[in-house]
Coordinates of C-alpha atoms in Angstrom, one line a residue:
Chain A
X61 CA 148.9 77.9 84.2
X62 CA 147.6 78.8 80.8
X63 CA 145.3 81.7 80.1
X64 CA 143.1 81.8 77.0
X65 CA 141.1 85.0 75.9
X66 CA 137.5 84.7 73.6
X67 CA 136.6 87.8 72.5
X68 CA 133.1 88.4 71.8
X69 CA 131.4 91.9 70.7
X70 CA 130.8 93.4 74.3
X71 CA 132.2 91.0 76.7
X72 CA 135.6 89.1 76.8
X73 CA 136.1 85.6 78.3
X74 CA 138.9 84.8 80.2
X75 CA 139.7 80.9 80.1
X76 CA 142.4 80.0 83.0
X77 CA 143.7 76.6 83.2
X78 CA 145.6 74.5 86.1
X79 CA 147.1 77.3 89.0
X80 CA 146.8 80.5 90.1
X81 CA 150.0 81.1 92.7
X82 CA 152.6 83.1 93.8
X83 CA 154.3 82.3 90.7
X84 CA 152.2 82.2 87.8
X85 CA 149.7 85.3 89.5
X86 CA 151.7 88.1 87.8
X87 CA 151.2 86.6 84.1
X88 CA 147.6 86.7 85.5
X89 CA 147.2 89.5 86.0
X90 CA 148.8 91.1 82.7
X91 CA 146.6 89.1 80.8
X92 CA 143.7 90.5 83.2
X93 CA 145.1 93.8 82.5
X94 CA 145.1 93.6 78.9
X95 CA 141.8 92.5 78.6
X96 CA 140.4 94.8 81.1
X97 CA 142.0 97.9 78.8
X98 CA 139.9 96.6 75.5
X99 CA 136.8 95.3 77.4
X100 CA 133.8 96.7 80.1
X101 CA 132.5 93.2 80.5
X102 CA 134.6 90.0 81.8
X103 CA 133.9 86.6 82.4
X104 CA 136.4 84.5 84.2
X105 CA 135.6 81.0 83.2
X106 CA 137.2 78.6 85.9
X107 CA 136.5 75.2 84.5
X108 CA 140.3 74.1 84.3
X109 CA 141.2 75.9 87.4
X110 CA 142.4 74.0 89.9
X111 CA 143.9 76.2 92.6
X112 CA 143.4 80.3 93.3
X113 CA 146.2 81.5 96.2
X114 CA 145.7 84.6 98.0
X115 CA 148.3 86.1 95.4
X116 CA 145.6 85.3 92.9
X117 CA 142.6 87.3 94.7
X118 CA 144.1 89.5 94.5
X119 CA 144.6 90.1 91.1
X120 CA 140.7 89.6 91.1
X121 CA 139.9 92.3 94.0
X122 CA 142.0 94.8 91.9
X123 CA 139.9 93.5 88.3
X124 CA 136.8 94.1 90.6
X125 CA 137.9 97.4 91.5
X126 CA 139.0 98.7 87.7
X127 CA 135.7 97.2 86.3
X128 CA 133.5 99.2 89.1
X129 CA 135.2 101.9 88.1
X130 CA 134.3 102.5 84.6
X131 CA 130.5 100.9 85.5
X132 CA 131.4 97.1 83.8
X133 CA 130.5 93.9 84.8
X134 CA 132.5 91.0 86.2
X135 CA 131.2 86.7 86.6
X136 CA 133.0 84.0 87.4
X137 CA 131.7 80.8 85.9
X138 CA 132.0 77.1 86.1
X139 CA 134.3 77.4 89.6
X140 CA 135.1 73.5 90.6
X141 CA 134.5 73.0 94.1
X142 CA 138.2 73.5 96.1
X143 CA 137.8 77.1 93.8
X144 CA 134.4 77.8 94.6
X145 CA 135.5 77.3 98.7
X146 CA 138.0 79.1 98.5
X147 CA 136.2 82.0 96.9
X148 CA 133.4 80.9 99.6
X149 CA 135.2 81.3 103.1
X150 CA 137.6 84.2 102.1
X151 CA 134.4 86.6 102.2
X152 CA 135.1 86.7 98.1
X153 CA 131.6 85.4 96.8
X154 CA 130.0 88.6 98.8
X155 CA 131.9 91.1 96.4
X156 CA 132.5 89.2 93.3
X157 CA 129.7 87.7 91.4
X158 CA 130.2 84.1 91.0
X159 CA 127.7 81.3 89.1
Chain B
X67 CA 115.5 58.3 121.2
X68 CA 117.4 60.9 122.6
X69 CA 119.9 61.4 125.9
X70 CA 119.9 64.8 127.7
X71 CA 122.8 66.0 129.8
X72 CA 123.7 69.4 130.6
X73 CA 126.1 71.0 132.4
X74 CA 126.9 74.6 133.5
X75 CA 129.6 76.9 131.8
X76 CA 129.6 80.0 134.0
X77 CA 126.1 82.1 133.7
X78 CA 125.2 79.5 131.0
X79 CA 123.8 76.5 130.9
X80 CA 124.3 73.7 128.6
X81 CA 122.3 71.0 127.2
X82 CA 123.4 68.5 125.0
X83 CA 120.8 66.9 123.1
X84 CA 122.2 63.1 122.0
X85 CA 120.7 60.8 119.2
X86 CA 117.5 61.5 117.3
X87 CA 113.9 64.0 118.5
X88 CA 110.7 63.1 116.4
X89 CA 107.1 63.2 117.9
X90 CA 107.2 59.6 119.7
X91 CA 110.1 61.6 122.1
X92 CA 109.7 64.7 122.3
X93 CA 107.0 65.0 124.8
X94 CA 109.8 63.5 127.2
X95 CA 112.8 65.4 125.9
X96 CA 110.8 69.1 126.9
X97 CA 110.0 67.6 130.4
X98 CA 113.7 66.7 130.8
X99 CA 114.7 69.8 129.5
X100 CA 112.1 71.8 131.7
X101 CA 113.5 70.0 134.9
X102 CA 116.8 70.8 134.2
X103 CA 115.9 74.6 133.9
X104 CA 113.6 74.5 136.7
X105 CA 116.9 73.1 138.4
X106 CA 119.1 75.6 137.3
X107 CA 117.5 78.5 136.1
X108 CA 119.7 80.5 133.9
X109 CA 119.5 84.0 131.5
X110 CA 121.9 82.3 128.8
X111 CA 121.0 78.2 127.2
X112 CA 123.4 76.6 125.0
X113 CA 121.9 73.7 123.1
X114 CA 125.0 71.6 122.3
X115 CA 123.8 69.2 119.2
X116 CA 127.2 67.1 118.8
X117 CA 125.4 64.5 119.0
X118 CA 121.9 65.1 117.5
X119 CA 121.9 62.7 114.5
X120 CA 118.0 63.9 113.6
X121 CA 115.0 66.4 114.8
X122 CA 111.4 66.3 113.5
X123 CA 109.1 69.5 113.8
X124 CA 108.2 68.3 117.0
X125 CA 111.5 68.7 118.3
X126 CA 111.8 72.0 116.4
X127 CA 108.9 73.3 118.7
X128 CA 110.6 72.5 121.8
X129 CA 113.4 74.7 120.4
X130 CA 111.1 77.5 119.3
X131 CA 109.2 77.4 122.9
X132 CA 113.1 77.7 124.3
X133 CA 114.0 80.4 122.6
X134 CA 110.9 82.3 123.6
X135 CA 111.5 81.5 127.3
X136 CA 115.1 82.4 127.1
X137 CA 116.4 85.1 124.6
X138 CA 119.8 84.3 124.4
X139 CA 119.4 80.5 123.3
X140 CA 121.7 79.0 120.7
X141 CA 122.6 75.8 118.9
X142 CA 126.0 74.6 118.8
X143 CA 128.3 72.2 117.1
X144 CA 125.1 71.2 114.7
X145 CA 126.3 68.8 112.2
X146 CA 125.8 69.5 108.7
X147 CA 122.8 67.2 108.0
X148 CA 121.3 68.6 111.0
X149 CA 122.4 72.6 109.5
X150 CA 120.3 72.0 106.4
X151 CA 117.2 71.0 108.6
X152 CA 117.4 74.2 110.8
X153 CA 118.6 76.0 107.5
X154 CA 115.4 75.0 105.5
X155 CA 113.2 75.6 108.2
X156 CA 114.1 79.0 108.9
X157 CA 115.5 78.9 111.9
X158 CA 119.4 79.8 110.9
X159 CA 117.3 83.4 110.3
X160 CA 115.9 83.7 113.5
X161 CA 118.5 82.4 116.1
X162 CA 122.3 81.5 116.4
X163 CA 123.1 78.3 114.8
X164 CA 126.6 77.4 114.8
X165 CA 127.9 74.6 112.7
X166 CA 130.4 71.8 114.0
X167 CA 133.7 72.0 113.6
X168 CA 135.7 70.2 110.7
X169 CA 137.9 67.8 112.2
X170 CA 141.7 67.3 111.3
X171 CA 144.1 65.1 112.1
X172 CA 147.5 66.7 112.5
X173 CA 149.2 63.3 112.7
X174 CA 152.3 62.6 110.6
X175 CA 152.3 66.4 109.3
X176 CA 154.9 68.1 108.8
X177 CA 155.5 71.0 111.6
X178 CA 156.8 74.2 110.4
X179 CA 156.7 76.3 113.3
X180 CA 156.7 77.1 116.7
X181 CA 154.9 79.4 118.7
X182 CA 154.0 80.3 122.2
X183 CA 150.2 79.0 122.0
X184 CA 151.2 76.2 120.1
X185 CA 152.6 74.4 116.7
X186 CA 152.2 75.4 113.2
X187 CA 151.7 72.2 111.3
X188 CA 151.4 71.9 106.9
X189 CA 148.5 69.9 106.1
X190 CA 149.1 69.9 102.3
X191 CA 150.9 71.7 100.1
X192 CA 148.9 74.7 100.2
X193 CA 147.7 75.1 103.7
X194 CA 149.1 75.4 106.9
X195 CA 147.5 74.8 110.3
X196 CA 147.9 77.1 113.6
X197 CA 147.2 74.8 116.4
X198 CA 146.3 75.9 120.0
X199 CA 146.4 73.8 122.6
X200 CA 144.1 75.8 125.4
X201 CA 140.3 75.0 124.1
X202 CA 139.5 78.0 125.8
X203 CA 141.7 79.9 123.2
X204 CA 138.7 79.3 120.8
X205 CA 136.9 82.8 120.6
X206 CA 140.8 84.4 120.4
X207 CA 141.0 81.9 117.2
X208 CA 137.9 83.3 115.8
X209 CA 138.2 86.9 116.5
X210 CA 141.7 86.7 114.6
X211 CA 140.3 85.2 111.7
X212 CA 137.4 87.3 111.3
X213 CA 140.2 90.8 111.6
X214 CA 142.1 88.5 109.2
X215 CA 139.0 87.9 106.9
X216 CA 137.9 91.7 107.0
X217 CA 141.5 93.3 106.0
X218 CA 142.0 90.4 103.4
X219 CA 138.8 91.2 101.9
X220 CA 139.5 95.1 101.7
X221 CA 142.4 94.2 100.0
X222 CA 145.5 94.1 102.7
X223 CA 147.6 91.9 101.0
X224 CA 148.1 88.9 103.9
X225 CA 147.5 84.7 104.0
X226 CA 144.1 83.9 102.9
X227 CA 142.4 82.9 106.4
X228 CA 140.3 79.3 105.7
X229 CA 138.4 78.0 108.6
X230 CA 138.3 77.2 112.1
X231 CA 139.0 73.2 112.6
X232 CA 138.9 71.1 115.6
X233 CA 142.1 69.0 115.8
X234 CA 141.4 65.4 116.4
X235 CA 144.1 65.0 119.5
X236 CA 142.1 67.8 120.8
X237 CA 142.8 71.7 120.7
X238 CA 141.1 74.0 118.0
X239 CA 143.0 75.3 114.9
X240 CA 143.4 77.7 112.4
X241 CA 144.0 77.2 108.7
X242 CA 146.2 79.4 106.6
X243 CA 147.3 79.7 102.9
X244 CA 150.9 78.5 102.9
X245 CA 153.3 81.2 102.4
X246 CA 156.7 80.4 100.9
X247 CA 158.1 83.6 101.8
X248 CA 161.1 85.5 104.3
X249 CA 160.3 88.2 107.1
X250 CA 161.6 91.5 106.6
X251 CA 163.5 90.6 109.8
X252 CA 165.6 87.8 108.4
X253 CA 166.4 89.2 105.6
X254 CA 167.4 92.4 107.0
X255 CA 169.6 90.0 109.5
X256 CA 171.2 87.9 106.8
X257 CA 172.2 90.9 104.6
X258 CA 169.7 89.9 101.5
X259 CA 168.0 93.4 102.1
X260 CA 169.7 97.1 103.3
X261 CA 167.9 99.1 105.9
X262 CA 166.9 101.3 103.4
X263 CA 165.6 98.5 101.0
X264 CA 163.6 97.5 104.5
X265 CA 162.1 100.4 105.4
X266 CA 160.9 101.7 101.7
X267 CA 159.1 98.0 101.5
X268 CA 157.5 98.7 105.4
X269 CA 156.0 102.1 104.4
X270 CA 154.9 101.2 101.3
X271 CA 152.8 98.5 102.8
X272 CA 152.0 100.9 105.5
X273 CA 150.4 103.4 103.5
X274 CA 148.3 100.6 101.9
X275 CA 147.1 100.0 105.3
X276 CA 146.8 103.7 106.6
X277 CA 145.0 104.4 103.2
X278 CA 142.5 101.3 104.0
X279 CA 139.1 102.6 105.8
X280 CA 137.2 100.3 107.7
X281 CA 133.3 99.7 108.4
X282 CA 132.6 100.9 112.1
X283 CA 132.6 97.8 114.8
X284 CA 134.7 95.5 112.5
X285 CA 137.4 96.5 114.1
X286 CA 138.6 98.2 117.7
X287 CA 138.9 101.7 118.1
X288 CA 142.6 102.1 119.3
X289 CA 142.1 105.9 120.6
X290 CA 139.8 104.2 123.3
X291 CA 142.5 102.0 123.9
X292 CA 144.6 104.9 124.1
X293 CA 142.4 106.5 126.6
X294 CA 142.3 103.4 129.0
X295 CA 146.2 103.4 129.3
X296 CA 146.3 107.4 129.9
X297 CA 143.8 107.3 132.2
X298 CA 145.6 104.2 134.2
X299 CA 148.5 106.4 134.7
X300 CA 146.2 108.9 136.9
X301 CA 147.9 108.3 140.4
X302 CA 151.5 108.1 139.1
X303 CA 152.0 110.9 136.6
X304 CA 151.9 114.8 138.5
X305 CA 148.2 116.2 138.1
X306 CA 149.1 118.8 136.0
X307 CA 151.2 115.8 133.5
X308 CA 148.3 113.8 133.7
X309 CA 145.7 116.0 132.8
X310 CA 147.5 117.4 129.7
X311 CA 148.3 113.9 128.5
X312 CA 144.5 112.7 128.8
X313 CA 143.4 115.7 126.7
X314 CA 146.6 115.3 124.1
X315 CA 144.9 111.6 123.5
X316 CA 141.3 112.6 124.2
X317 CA 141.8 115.5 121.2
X318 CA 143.0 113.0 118.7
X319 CA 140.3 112.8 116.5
X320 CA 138.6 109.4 115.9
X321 CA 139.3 108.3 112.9
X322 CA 138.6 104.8 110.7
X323 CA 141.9 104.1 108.6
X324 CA 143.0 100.5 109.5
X325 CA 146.3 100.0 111.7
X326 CA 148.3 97.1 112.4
X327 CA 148.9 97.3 116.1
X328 CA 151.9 95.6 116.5
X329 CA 153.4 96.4 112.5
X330 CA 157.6 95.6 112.7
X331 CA 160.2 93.6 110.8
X332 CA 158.9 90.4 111.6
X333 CA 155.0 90.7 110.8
X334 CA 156.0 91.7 107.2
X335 CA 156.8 88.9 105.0
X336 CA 158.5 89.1 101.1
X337 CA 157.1 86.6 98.4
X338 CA 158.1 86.8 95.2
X339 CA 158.6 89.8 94.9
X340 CA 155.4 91.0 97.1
X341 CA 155.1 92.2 100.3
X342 CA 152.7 90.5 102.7
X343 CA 151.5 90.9 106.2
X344 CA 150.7 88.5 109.1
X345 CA 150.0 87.7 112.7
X346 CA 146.6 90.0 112.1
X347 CA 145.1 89.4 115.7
X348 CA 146.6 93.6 116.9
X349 CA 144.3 94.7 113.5
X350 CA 142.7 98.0 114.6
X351 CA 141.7 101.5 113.6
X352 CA 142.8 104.9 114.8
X353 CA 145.2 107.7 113.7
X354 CA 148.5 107.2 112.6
X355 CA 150.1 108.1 115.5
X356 CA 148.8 105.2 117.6
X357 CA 150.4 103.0 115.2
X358 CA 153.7 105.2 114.9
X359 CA 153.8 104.8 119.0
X360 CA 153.9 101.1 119.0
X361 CA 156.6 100.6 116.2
X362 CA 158.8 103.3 118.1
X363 CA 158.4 100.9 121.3
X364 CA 159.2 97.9 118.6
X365 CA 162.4 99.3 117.5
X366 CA 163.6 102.1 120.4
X367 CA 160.9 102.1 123.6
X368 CA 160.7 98.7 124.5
X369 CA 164.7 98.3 124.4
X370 CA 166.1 101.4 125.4
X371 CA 167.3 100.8 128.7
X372 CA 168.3 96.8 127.9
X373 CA 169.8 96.8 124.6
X374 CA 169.9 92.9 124.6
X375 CA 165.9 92.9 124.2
X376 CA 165.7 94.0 120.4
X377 CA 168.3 91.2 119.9
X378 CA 166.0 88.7 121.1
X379 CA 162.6 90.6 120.3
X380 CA 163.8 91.1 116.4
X381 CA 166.7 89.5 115.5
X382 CA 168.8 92.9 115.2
X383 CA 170.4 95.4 116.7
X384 CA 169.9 98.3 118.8
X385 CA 171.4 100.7 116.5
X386 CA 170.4 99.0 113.0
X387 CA 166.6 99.2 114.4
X388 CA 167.0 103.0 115.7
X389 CA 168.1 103.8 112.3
X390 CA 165.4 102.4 110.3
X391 CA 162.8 103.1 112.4
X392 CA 164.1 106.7 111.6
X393 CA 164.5 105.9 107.9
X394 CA 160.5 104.7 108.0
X395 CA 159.6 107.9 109.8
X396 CA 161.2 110.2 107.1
X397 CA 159.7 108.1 104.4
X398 CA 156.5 108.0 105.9
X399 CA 156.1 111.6 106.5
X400 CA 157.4 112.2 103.1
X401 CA 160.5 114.7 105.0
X402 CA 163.9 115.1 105.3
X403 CA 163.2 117.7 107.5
X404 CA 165.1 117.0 111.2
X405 CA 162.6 119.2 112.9
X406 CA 159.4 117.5 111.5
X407 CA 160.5 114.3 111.9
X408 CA 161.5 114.7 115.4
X409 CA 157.9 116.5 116.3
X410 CA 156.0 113.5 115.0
X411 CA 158.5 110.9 116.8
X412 CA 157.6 113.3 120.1
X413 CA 153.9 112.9 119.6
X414 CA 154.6 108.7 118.6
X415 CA 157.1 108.8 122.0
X416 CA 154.3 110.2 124.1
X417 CA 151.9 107.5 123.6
X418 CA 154.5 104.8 123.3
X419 CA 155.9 105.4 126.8
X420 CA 152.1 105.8 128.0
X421 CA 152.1 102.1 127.5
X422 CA 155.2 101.4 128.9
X423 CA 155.0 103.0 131.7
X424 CA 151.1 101.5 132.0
X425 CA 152.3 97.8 131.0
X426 CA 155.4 97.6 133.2
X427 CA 153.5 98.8 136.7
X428 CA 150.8 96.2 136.1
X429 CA 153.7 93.8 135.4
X430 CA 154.9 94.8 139.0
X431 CA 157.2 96.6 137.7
X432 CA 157.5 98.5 141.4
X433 CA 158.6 95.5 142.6
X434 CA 162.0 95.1 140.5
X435 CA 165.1 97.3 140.0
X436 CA 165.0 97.1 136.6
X437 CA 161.4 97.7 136.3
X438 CA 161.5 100.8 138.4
X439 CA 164.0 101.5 135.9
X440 CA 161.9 102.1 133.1
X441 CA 158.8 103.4 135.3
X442 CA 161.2 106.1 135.7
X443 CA 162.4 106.8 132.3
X444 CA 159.0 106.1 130.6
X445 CA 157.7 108.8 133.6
X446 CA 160.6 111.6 132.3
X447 CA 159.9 111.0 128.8
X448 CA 156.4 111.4 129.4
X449 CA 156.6 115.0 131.7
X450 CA 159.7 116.8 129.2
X451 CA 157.2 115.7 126.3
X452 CA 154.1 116.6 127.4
X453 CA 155.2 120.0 127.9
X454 CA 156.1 121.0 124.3
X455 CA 153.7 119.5 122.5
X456 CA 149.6 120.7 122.6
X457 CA 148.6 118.0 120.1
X458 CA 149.4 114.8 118.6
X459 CA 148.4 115.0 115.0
X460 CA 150.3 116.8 112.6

């Protein structure tokens, strides 16, 4: 998994490539957390993402939750389609906003 | 054209609708319809649309008039080219439409596990399938993996749940995230983890849970739950024992925060480094002492006359399980404190041999020597408790 950060004036994008799992979700979410200190307004672009594991939800339920709390925004973009079910028949796509 | 069978599934009554309904058929498909209701007329239809390849407006009017007639009227196993057709019209909105089942071949996979409903197969290197082999176990499947869905969505870290399949050798399964991870139980059993390493990793988790509050109705209330197995014990508990026990349970305020139901060594899993649950079917909501009373029967109730049953039941012993179930208690409550901790395991003891006592007579317990056995004990417990303690919150 790689994770590469674009940051604009008011919004940060968050570029993740290959897999979110068990192993590579804690370097996830550091580089989540990072961003999340410096930024209000994410965007989690998915176009090279090829897996998300529950492990990796997580990490997103918890970005959700920081970002609601100081009134920011979160989008997912560009999900590929095993993403975009996965995202679909957990319940996810009803709490994060994806495009 | 178009083939109508039906057939009758208790109070309901089932009509499969083969092949295609446009307007050159579908004058004939209501009359056959009609017949068969005038033939047997029931409160409850199930349109089963397995094999409906294609319906024109025409045939969408039959449905509507239907569903007029009879209220409770839904479509089943609707293909998805036939989904989009009642999707666009409107008709997902206004009745229950239930999609067909994806079909999966379990063939040639690997299986991982064994349970008592059934096999555990891996279907690819992220997902693993439960299989049961009783079709009828189908709305048990679905209830689990909507309890499953809920806590995973509030956060609860467990397997993602995927969807419902129908396995092509017949049976219905359930698709789960792989985990690659150890229960609490085997590692506590193989020495990779102390009791104490155990039970600060259980009560963690368990506070997650505790702290987690859920919508009304997603889950089941366990104080009524409670009540029922009081109020079973009626005729064999003393009046006086029985009356206080009701109102002990009865006074236990109703409360939201998620339990487990049936939380012990082997439902908790370790990955990586984090802590996961599973088996999420027991999923409830209630006060913590509901949840307290079932792992006290996990680790002391259920075994304390027949040590050998926690060997079997969790992979460890008597003692080692009596001495972190009191390590969890202390943690949980935050205490060192004997006294405290052995109020609260009272109050957990009450309800916990409430259900044994309930479980073991309608098990015929009556009839066995050993089952009399603990009748009796659960019985004692029950009458020295009862009487020094007027509530079971703390």
């Amino acid at each position: 998994m790689t994770v590469d950060i674009i940051k604009n004036e008011n919004e940060a994008v968050i570029l993740v490539a290959g897999r979110i799992d068990t192993a590579t979700a804690p370097d996830f979410e550091n580089a989540v957390n990072a961003v999340l200190q410096a930024f209000d307004n994410v965007i989690f672009d998915f176009k090279d993402l090829d897996y998300i594991s529950s492990a990796g939800l997580r990490v997103m339920l918890r970005s959700q939750k920081s970002i609601n709390a100081k009134f920011g925004t979160l989008k997912v973009i560009n999900a590929n389609e095993t993403v975009a079910e996965i995202f679909e028949v957990t319940g996810f796509s009803s709490i994060i906003d994806i495009e | 054209m178009a083939d109508i069978n039906y057939s009758i599934k208790g109070e309901k009554l089932v009509i499969a609708i083969d092949g295609f309904v446009d307007s050159a058929n579908a004058p004939q498909v209501e009359e056959k319809i009609n017949e068969i209701r005038n033939a047997e007329p029931k409160n409850s239809i199930e349109i089963d649309c397995r094999g409906l390849k294609y319906i024109s407006s025409a045939g969408l009017r039959i449905i509507l008039r239907l569903k007029k007639a009879v209220k409770d009227t839904v479509l089943t196993n609707v293909s998805s080219e036939v989904y989009e057709i009642f999707d666009m019209t409107g008709f997902t909105e206004m009745m229950e439409v239930r999609k067909a089942f994806r079909v999966i071949s379990v063939e040639g996979c690997e299986v991982i596990g064994q349970g008592a409903n059934g096999k555990v197969y891996r279907i690819d290197p992220d997902t693993i399938v439960k299989v049961y082999l009783n079709p009828d176990s189908l709305p048990e499947i679905e209830r689990e993996r909507e309890l499953a869905r809920t806590a995973f969505v509030l956060g609860i870290p467990t397997a993602i749940p995927y969807d419902v399949v129908r396995i092509e050798d017949g049976g219905f399964g359930s698709v789960f995230e792989l985990l690659n991870a150890k229960s609490f139980g085997k590692l506590l059993s193989s020495g990779d983890k102390s009791v104490d390493e155990i039970a600060k990793m259980s009560v963690d988790l368990l506070k997650l849970i505790h702290g987690t509050v859920v919508k009304e109705g997603s889950m089941p209330d366990m104080k009524a739950v409670a009540l029922g197995w009081a109020a079973f014990l009626k005729d064999y508990l003393p009046e006086d024992v029985y009356k206080k026990l009701y109102k002990l349970v009865d006074d236990v305020p109703y409360d939201l925060h998620m339990m487990h139901g049936d939380y012990h060594i082997k439902n908790v899993m370790l990955q990586n480094g984090e802590v996961l649950l599973i088996d999420m079917d027991t999923l409830c909501h209630g006060h913590p002492v509901f949840e307290l009373a079932s792992m006290y029967n996990a680790y002391v109730g259920y075994s304390e006359l027949d040590h050998e049953i926690i060997k079997n039941f969790l992979g460890i012993d008597f003692e080692t399980a009596g001495k972190l179930w009191r390590k969890m208690l202390s943690l949980y409550l935050g205490t060192e404190d004997e006294q405290i901790i052995q109020t609260v395991e009272n109050k957990a003891m009450i309800v916990g041999y409430t259900r044994i006592m309930r479980r073991t007579i309608r098990r015929k317990g009556f009839e066995t020597a050993e089952g009399r056995a603990v009748i009796e004990s659960a019985k004692k417990h029950i009458i020295d408790l009862v009487s020094v303690t007027d509530k079971l919150t703390w």
